[in-house]
Amino acid sequence: MRDWIEAKKAGKALSDADIRAFVAGVTDGSIEDAQIAAWLMAVCWRGMTTEETTALTQAMIASGRTLAWAGVPGLRVDKHSTGGVGDKISLPLLPAVAACGGQVPMISGRALGHTGGTLDKLEAIPGFRTDLALDALIEQTKRLGGAFGAATDDLAPADRRLYRLRDATATVASIPLITASILSKKAAEGVDGLVLDVKCGGGAFLAGRDDARNLALSLINTAERLGLKSVALLTDMSQPLGRTIGNALEIAETIDVLKG
Ligand code: IUR
């Protein structure tokens, strides 16, 4: 692990095998927090090549389970938004896509910084369960055309540990680390296509257009190498989206939209 930290500190690229071994150690707990944190900080400063980002994403996918859809007819799709104030598009989009015959096994996230989380919004509905086991998520997607679930312990578990340490060490804002984190969970859903809504503007996580564009390019280039069809849109997040802000209000707005 010391050699891998040294290599990243010096701006060198790691091999696929090194990255796989690193992620294995993150997942099985054999690498300690301090060393992972140092590695994350080195990556945050020095970056990663597209090959390294792809290897990191693949290893993170392989750290857990991948949803299997063999023999299930239909096309599975999903979207990811980098988020912003009032961004609630997933809520009306999933049922709309399901109504058009698509299937959306959506693993959603929680609030991050000032940006809201789809799971937190859904929990404004009394009794709504977001803790579906992966098999229940698959069953519901087959039956209804979609489901909102959370990343469980068996889906990209390496991301869970890395994300916690990124949060604790101020290394969240790294394009390769964001890319691997987002794509590992989306690719593990086993979807055929992915739409990436990359926000830019004062209310976005990455405010600058150049940063947002670089993230969008990193996401689609890495997705392509994973064999996952994707398209990215840079969309404006310089003002709140829609008419409401706040978990329960955004659910009410979604229901109004779905009722036409
Ligand atoms: N959402 C994720 O799933 N991962 C990340 O690193 C960020 C948002 I930033």
mmCIF file of C-alpha atoms and ligand atoms in Angstrom:
data_model
loop_
_atom_site.group_PDB
_atom_site.id
_atom_site.type_symbol
_atom_site.label_atom_id
_atom_site.label_comp_id
_atom_site.label_asym_id
_atom_site.label_seq_id
_atom_site.Cartn_x
_atom_site.Cartn_y
_atom_site.Cartn_z
ATOM 1 C CA MET A 1 0.000 0.000 0.000
ATOM 2 C CA ARG A 2 2.921 2.381 0.737
ATOM 3 C CA ASP A 3 4.177 1.881 -2.818
ATOM 4 C CA TRP A 4 0.743 2.688 -4.250
ATOM 5 C CA ILE A 5 0.571 5.867 -2.157
ATOM 6 C CA GLU A 6 4.103 6.826 -3.287
ATOM 7 C CA ALA A 7 3.182 6.168 -6.926
ATOM 8 C CA LYS A 8 0.083 8.350 -6.801
ATOM 9 C CA LYS A 9 1.969 11.051 -4.869
ATOM 10 C CA ALA A 10 4.475 11.145 -7.736
ATOM 11 C CA GLY A 11 1.667 11.321 -10.315
ATOM 12 C CA LYS A 12 2.362 7.844 -11.710
ATOM 13 C CA ALA A 13 -0.347 5.547 -13.030
ATOM 14 C CA LEU A 14 -1.136 2.294 -11.222
ATOM 15 C CA SER A 15 -1.666 -0.966 -13.105
ATOM 16 C CA ASP A 16 -5.076 -2.666 -13.290
ATOM 17 C CA ALA A 17 -3.735 -5.390 -10.983
ATOM 18 C CA ASP A 18 -2.587 -2.830 -8.373
ATOM 19 C CA ILE A 19 -5.966 -1.099 -8.457
ATOM 20 C CA ARG A 20 -7.807 -4.432 -8.132
ATOM 21 C CA ALA A 21 -5.648 -5.366 -5.135
ATOM 22 C CA PHE A 22 -6.231 -1.946 -3.574
ATOM 23 C CA VAL A 23 -10.015 -2.229 -3.904
ATOM 24 C CA ALA A 24 -9.920 -5.793 -2.557
ATOM 25 C CA GLY A 25 -8.069 -4.497 0.527
ATOM 26 C CA VAL A 26 -10.580 -1.659 0.940
ATOM 27 C CA THR A 27 -13.450 -4.153 0.779
ATOM 28 C CA ASP A 28 -12.063 -6.854 3.081
ATOM 29 C CA GLY A 29 -10.720 -4.338 5.612
ATOM 30 C CA SER A 30 -7.080 -5.401 5.278
ATOM 31 C CA ILE A 31 -5.962 -1.861 4.359
ATOM 32 C CA GLU A 32 -6.264 0.620 7.198
ATOM 33 C CA ASP A 33 -8.166 3.910 7.030
ATOM 34 C CA ALA A 34 -5.014 6.076 7.276
ATOM 35 C CA GLN A 35 -3.468 4.501 4.192
ATOM 36 C CA ILE A 36 -6.673 4.687 2.164
ATOM 37 C CA ALA A 37 -7.060 8.330 3.194
ATOM 38 C CA ALA A 38 -3.497 9.152 2.096
ATOM 39 C CA TRP A 39 -4.090 7.407 -1.241
ATOM 40 C CA LEU A 40 -7.337 9.338 -1.757
ATOM 41 C CA MET A 41 -5.574 12.646 -1.064
ATOM 42 C CA ALA A 42 -2.812 11.780 -3.549
ATOM 43 C CA VAL A 43 -5.435 10.915 -6.197
ATOM 44 C CA CYS A 44 -7.310 14.102 -5.404
ATOM 45 C CA TRP A 45 -4.181 16.191 -6.155
ATOM 46 C CA ARG A 46 -2.649 14.129 -8.958
ATOM 47 C CA GLY A 47 -5.703 12.687 -10.738
ATOM 48 C CA MET A 48 -6.000 9.390 -12.573
ATOM 49 C CA THR A 49 -5.814 8.350 -16.213
ATOM 50 C CA THR A 50 -9.004 7.138 -17.922
ATOM 51 C CA GLU A 51 -7.527 3.609 -17.804
ATOM 52 C CA GLU A 52 -7.013 3.871 -14.043
ATOM 53 C CA THR A 53 -10.483 5.340 -13.522
ATOM 54 C CA THR A 54 -11.966 2.466 -15.527
ATOM 55 C CA ALA A 55 -9.997 -0.130 -13.536
ATOM 56 C CA LEU A 56 -11.074 1.502 -10.270
ATOM 57 C CA THR A 57 -14.717 1.488 -11.372
ATOM 58 C CA GLN A 58 -14.550 -2.153 -12.500
ATOM 59 C CA ALA A 59 -12.940 -3.227 -9.242
ATOM 60 C CA MET A 60 -15.577 -1.341 -7.246
ATOM 61 C CA ILE A 61 -18.373 -3.012 -9.252
ATOM 62 C CA ALA A 62 -16.731 -6.405 -8.624
ATOM 63 C CA SER A 63 -16.512 -5.681 -4.873
ATOM 64 C CA GLY A 64 -20.211 -6.569 -4.630
ATOM 65 C CA ARG A 65 -23.146 -8.017 -6.441
ATOM 66 C CA THR A 66 -24.337 -7.094 -9.940
ATOM 67 C CA LEU A 67 -28.048 -7.275 -10.743
ATOM 68 C CA ALA A 68 -28.701 -9.955 -13.359
ATOM 69 C CA TRP A 69 -31.514 -9.573 -15.882
ATOM 70 C CA ALA A 70 -30.863 -12.543 -18.173
ATOM 71 C CA GLY A 71 -34.118 -13.681 -19.729
ATOM 72 C CA VAL A 72 -36.069 -10.623 -18.547
ATOM 73 C CA PRO A 73 -37.563 -8.900 -21.593
ATOM 74 C CA GLY A 74 -37.370 -5.128 -22.028
ATOM 75 C CA LEU A 75 -34.762 -2.420 -21.820
ATOM 76 C CA ARG A 76 -33.306 -1.337 -18.477
ATOM 77 C CA VAL A 77 -32.278 2.312 -18.185
ATOM 78 C CA ASP A 78 -31.427 4.786 -15.449
ATOM 79 C CA LYS A 79 -30.316 8.349 -14.917
ATOM 80 C CA HIS A 80 -27.995 10.036 -12.492
ATOM 81 C CA SER A 81 -27.973 13.684 -11.596
ATOM 82 C CA THR A 82 -25.132 15.397 -9.800
ATOM 83 C CA GLY A 83 -27.882 17.261 -7.994
ATOM 84 C CA GLY A 84 -28.871 20.682 -6.862
ATOM 85 C CA VAL A 85 -31.538 22.573 -4.971
ATOM 86 C CA GLY A 86 -35.043 21.490 -6.013
ATOM 87 C CA ASP A 87 -33.707 18.837 -8.440
ATOM 88 C CA LYS A 88 -36.426 16.196 -8.227
ATOM 89 C CA ILE A 89 -36.482 14.891 -11.786
ATOM 90 C CA SER A 90 -35.951 11.238 -10.808
ATOM 91 C CA LEU A 91 -39.301 11.221 -8.991
ATOM 92 C CA PRO A 92 -41.581 11.869 -12.005
ATOM 93 C CA LEU A 93 -39.111 10.399 -14.522
ATOM 94 C CA LEU A 94 -39.084 6.819 -13.201
ATOM 95 C CA PRO A 95 -42.880 6.315 -13.467
ATOM 96 C CA ALA A 96 -42.919 8.152 -16.827
ATOM 97 C CA VAL A 97 -40.262 5.812 -18.268
ATOM 98 C CA ALA A 98 -42.048 2.798 -16.768
ATOM 99 C CA ALA A 99 -45.302 3.960 -18.403
ATOM 100 C CA CYS A 100 -43.448 3.994 -21.752
ATOM 101 C CA GLY A 101 -42.370 0.373 -21.271
ATOM 102 C CA GLY A 102 -38.850 0.929 -19.954
ATOM 103 C CA GLN A 103 -37.566 -0.590 -16.719
ATOM 104 C CA VAL A 104 -35.740 1.519 -14.150
ATOM 105 C CA PRO A 105 -34.047 -0.298 -11.245
ATOM 106 C CA MET A 106 -32.859 2.953 -9.665
ATOM 107 C CA ILE A 107 -30.334 2.931 -6.846
ATOM 108 C CA SER A 108 -30.764 6.412 -5.408
ATOM 109 C CA GLY A 109 -28.746 8.473 -2.981
ATOM 110 C CA ARG A 110 -29.210 10.612 0.073
ATOM 111 C CA ALA A 111 -28.662 14.339 0.485
ATOM 112 C CA LEU A 112 -25.066 15.406 -0.056
ATOM 113 C CA GLY A 113 -24.045 18.825 1.187
ATOM 114 C CA HIS A 114 -26.726 21.288 0.123
ATOM 115 C CA THR A 115 -28.099 19.000 -2.605
ATOM 116 C CA GLY A 116 -31.157 16.916 -1.780
ATOM 117 C CA GLY A 117 -31.393 13.145 -2.027
ATOM 118 C CA THR A 118 -34.101 11.146 -3.787
ATOM 119 C CA LEU A 119 -34.318 8.691 -0.865
ATOM 120 C CA ASP A 120 -34.834 11.487 1.683
ATOM 121 C CA LYS A 121 -37.579 12.966 -0.491
ATOM 122 C CA LEU A 122 -39.364 9.623 -0.853
ATOM 123 C CA GLU A 123 -39.244 9.096 2.909
ATOM 124 C CA ALA A 124 -41.499 12.154 3.241
ATOM 125 C CA ILE A 125 -44.251 9.718 2.163
ATOM 126 C CA PRO A 126 -45.418 8.011 5.384
ATOM 127 C CA GLY A 127 -44.585 4.302 5.280
ATOM 128 C CA PHE A 128 -42.480 4.503 2.106
ATOM 129 C CA ARG A 129 -39.716 1.900 2.280
ATOM 130 C CA THR A 130 -36.371 2.644 0.661
ATOM 131 C CA ASP A 131 -34.565 -0.324 2.250
ATOM 132 C CA LEU A 132 -35.521 -2.870 -0.409
ATOM 133 C CA ALA A 133 -33.245 -5.886 -0.634
ATOM 134 C CA LEU A 134 -31.745 -6.212 -4.110
ATOM 135 C CA ASP A 135 -33.974 -9.201 -4.940
ATOM 136 C CA ALA A 136 -37.046 -7.160 -3.997
ATOM 137 C CA LEU A 137 -35.800 -4.303 -6.194
ATOM 138 C CA ILE A 138 -35.480 -6.732 -9.117
ATOM 139 C CA GLU A 139 -38.948 -8.220 -8.489
ATOM 140 C CA GLN A 140 -40.611 -4.814 -8.277
ATOM 141 C CA THR A 141 -38.838 -3.603 -11.418
ATOM 142 C CA LYS A 142 -40.132 -6.660 -13.304
ATOM 143 C CA ARG A 143 -43.657 -6.182 -11.932
ATOM 144 C CA LEU A 144 -44.092 -2.386 -12.057
ATOM 145 C CA GLY A 145 -41.348 -1.196 -14.411
ATOM 146 C CA GLY A 146 -39.238 0.443 -11.750
ATOM 147 C CA ALA A 147 -38.157 0.740 -8.154
ATOM 148 C CA PHE A 148 -36.266 3.214 -6.023
ATOM 149 C CA GLY A 149 -33.746 1.529 -3.759
ATOM 150 C CA ALA A 150 -30.654 2.343 -1.749
ATOM 151 C CA ALA A 151 -27.161 0.925 -2.198
ATOM 152 C CA THR A 152 -27.192 -2.116 0.066
ATOM 153 C CA ASP A 153 -24.157 -3.660 1.764
ATOM 154 C CA ASP A 154 -23.793 -6.071 -1.146
ATOM 155 C CA LEU A 155 -23.837 -3.472 -3.970
ATOM 156 C CA ALA A 156 -20.431 -1.810 -4.584
ATOM 157 C CA PRO A 157 -19.414 -2.100 -0.898
ATOM 158 C CA ALA A 158 -15.987 -0.626 -1.699
ATOM 159 C CA ASP A 159 -17.738 2.643 -2.568
ATOM 160 C CA ARG A 160 -19.331 2.811 0.842
ATOM 161 C CA ARG A 161 -15.973 2.737 2.650
ATOM 162 C CA LEU A 162 -14.219 4.991 0.136
ATOM 163 C CA TYR A 163 -17.069 7.477 0.206
ATOM 164 C CA ARG A 164 -17.016 7.690 4.001
ATOM 165 C CA LEU A 165 -13.270 8.351 3.956
ATOM 166 C CA ARG A 166 -13.569 10.873 1.109
ATOM 167 C CA ASP A 167 -16.144 12.733 3.141
ATOM 168 C CA ALA A 168 -13.910 12.708 6.243
ATOM 169 C CA THR A 169 -10.794 13.820 4.355
ATOM 170 C CA ALA A 170 -12.231 16.529 2.043
ATOM 171 C CA THR A 171 -11.435 14.438 -1.031
ATOM 172 C CA VAL A 172 -14.977 14.210 -2.413
ATOM 173 C CA ALA A 173 -14.358 16.711 -5.217
ATOM 174 C CA SER A 174 -12.099 14.571 -7.390
ATOM 175 C CA ILE A 175 -13.316 13.801 -10.902
ATOM 176 C CA PRO A 176 -11.919 10.215 -11.101
ATOM 177 C CA LEU A 177 -13.205 9.393 -7.604
ATOM 178 C CA ILE A 178 -16.655 10.834 -8.367
ATOM 179 C CA THR A 179 -16.710 8.970 -11.693
ATOM 180 C CA ALA A 180 -15.866 5.598 -10.136
ATOM 181 C CA SER A 181 -18.303 6.140 -7.273
ATOM 182 C CA ILE A 182 -21.277 7.036 -9.484
ATOM 183 C CA LEU A 183 -20.625 4.511 -12.251
ATOM 184 C CA SER A 184 -19.835 1.580 -9.961
ATOM 185 C CA LYS A 185 -23.334 1.754 -8.466
ATOM 186 C CA LYS A 186 -25.119 2.450 -11.756
ATOM 187 C CA ALA A 187 -23.243 -0.255 -13.672
ATOM 188 C CA ALA A 188 -23.951 -2.759 -10.872
ATOM 189 C CA GLU A 189 -27.680 -2.253 -11.614
ATOM 190 C CA GLY A 190 -27.016 -4.051 -14.909
ATOM 191 C CA VAL A 191 -28.744 -1.351 -16.969
ATOM 192 C CA ASP A 192 -28.501 -1.107 -20.760
ATOM 193 C CA GLY A 193 -28.337 2.681 -20.856
ATOM 194 C CA LEU A 194 -27.640 5.603 -18.573
ATOM 195 C CA VAL A 195 -28.437 9.320 -18.809
ATOM 196 C CA LEU A 196 -26.087 11.573 -16.852
ATOM 197 C CA ASP A 197 -27.438 14.949 -15.853
ATOM 198 C CA VAL A 198 -24.357 16.965 -14.912
ATOM 199 C CA LYS A 199 -25.300 20.222 -13.278
ATOM 200 C CA CYS A 200 -23.315 23.426 -13.465
ATOM 201 C CA GLY A 201 -23.879 26.840 -11.929
ATOM 202 C CA GLY A 202 -23.926 28.304 -8.440
ATOM 203 C CA GLY A 203 -26.290 25.676 -6.994
ATOM 204 C CA ALA A 204 -24.347 22.697 -8.375
ATOM 205 C CA PHE A 205 -21.757 20.614 -6.620
ATOM 206 C CA LEU A 206 -19.211 21.577 -9.327
ATOM 207 C CA ALA A 207 -20.144 25.180 -10.082
ATOM 208 C CA GLY A 208 -17.781 25.901 -12.993
ATOM 209 C CA ARG A 209 -18.713 24.896 -16.526
ATOM 210 C CA ASP A 210 -15.223 23.542 -17.278
ATOM 211 C CA ASP A 211 -15.258 21.310 -14.185
ATOM 212 C CA ALA A 212 -18.773 20.076 -14.968
ATOM 213 C CA ARG A 213 -17.759 19.393 -18.585
ATOM 214 C CA ASN A 214 -14.665 17.485 -17.462
ATOM 215 C CA LEU A 215 -16.792 15.381 -15.112
ATOM 216 C CA ALA A 216 -19.302 14.698 -17.909
ATOM 217 C CA LEU A 217 -16.469 13.628 -20.249
ATOM 218 C CA SER A 218 -14.899 11.427 -17.571
ATOM 219 C CA LEU A 219 -18.278 9.764 -16.926
ATOM 220 C CA ILE A 220 -19.098 9.029 -20.567
ATOM 221 C CA ASN A 221 -15.545 7.946 -21.466
ATOM 222 C CA THR A 222 -15.419 5.573 -18.513
ATOM 223 C CA ALA A 223 -18.962 4.286 -19.144
ATOM 224 C CA GLU A 224 -18.004 3.550 -22.753
ATOM 225 C CA ARG A 225 -15.008 1.491 -21.603
ATOM 226 C CA LEU A 226 -17.341 -0.452 -19.298
ATOM 227 C CA GLY A 227 -19.606 -1.186 -22.266
ATOM 228 C CA LEU A 228 -22.396 0.905 -20.749
ATOM 229 C CA LYS A 229 -24.220 3.134 -23.237
ATOM 230 C CA SER A 230 -24.480 6.629 -21.836
ATOM 231 C CA VAL A 231 -25.232 10.201 -22.718
ATOM 232 C CA ALA A 232 -24.409 13.251 -20.610
ATOM 233 C CA LEU A 233 -26.135 16.619 -20.550
ATOM 234 C CA LEU A 234 -24.734 19.755 -18.929
ATOM 235 C CA THR A 235 -27.715 21.490 -17.388
ATOM 236 C CA ASP A 236 -28.139 24.767 -15.589
ATOM 237 C CA MET A 237 -28.228 24.767 -11.817
ATOM 238 C CA SER A 238 -27.912 28.492 -11.228
ATOM 239 C CA GLN A 239 -31.382 28.693 -9.745
ATOM 240 C CA PRO A 240 -33.579 26.221 -7.865
ATOM 241 C CA LEU A 241 -35.409 23.759 -10.141
ATOM 242 C CA GLY A 242 -39.166 23.488 -10.353
ATOM 243 C CA ARG A 243 -41.501 25.307 -8.010
ATOM 244 C CA THR A 244 -40.823 23.761 -4.631
ATOM 245 C CA ILE A 245 -37.878 23.032 -2.358
ATOM 246 C CA GLY A 246 -38.066 20.617 0.573
ATOM 247 C CA ASN A 247 -38.650 16.899 0.730
ATOM 248 C CA ALA A 248 -42.427 16.757 1.277
ATOM 249 C CA LEU A 249 -43.123 19.732 -1.002
ATOM 250 C CA GLU A 250 -41.094 18.191 -3.811
ATOM 251 C CA ILE A 251 -43.108 14.969 -3.514
ATOM 252 C CA ALA A 252 -46.354 16.975 -3.715
ATOM 253 C CA GLU A 253 -45.022 18.817 -6.788
ATOM 254 C CA THR A 254 -44.079 15.477 -8.390
ATOM 255 C CA ILE A 255 -47.581 14.103 -7.864
ATOM 256 C CA ASP A 256 -49.057 17.264 -9.422
ATOM 257 C CA VAL A 257 -46.780 16.799 -12.448
ATOM 258 C CA LEU A 258 -47.716 13.112 -12.797
ATOM 259 C CA LYS A 259 -51.403 14.016 -12.657
ATOM 260 C CA GLY A 260 -50.804 16.358 -15.579
HETATM 261 N N1 IUR B 1 -22.798 10.583 -5.785
HETATM 262 C C1 IUR B 1 -22.092 9.449 -5.701
HETATM 263 O O1 IUR B 1 -22.666 8.370 -5.760
HETATM 264 N N2 IUR B 1 -20.764 9.503 -5.557
HETATM 265 C C2 IUR B 1 -20.089 10.660 -5.489
HETATM 266 O O2 IUR B 1 -18.877 10.652 -5.359
HETATM 267 C C3 IUR B 1 -20.847 11.852 -5.581
HETATM 268 C C4 IUR B 1 -22.182 11.781 -5.724
HETATM 269 I I1 IUR B 1 -19.904 13.645 -5.454
#
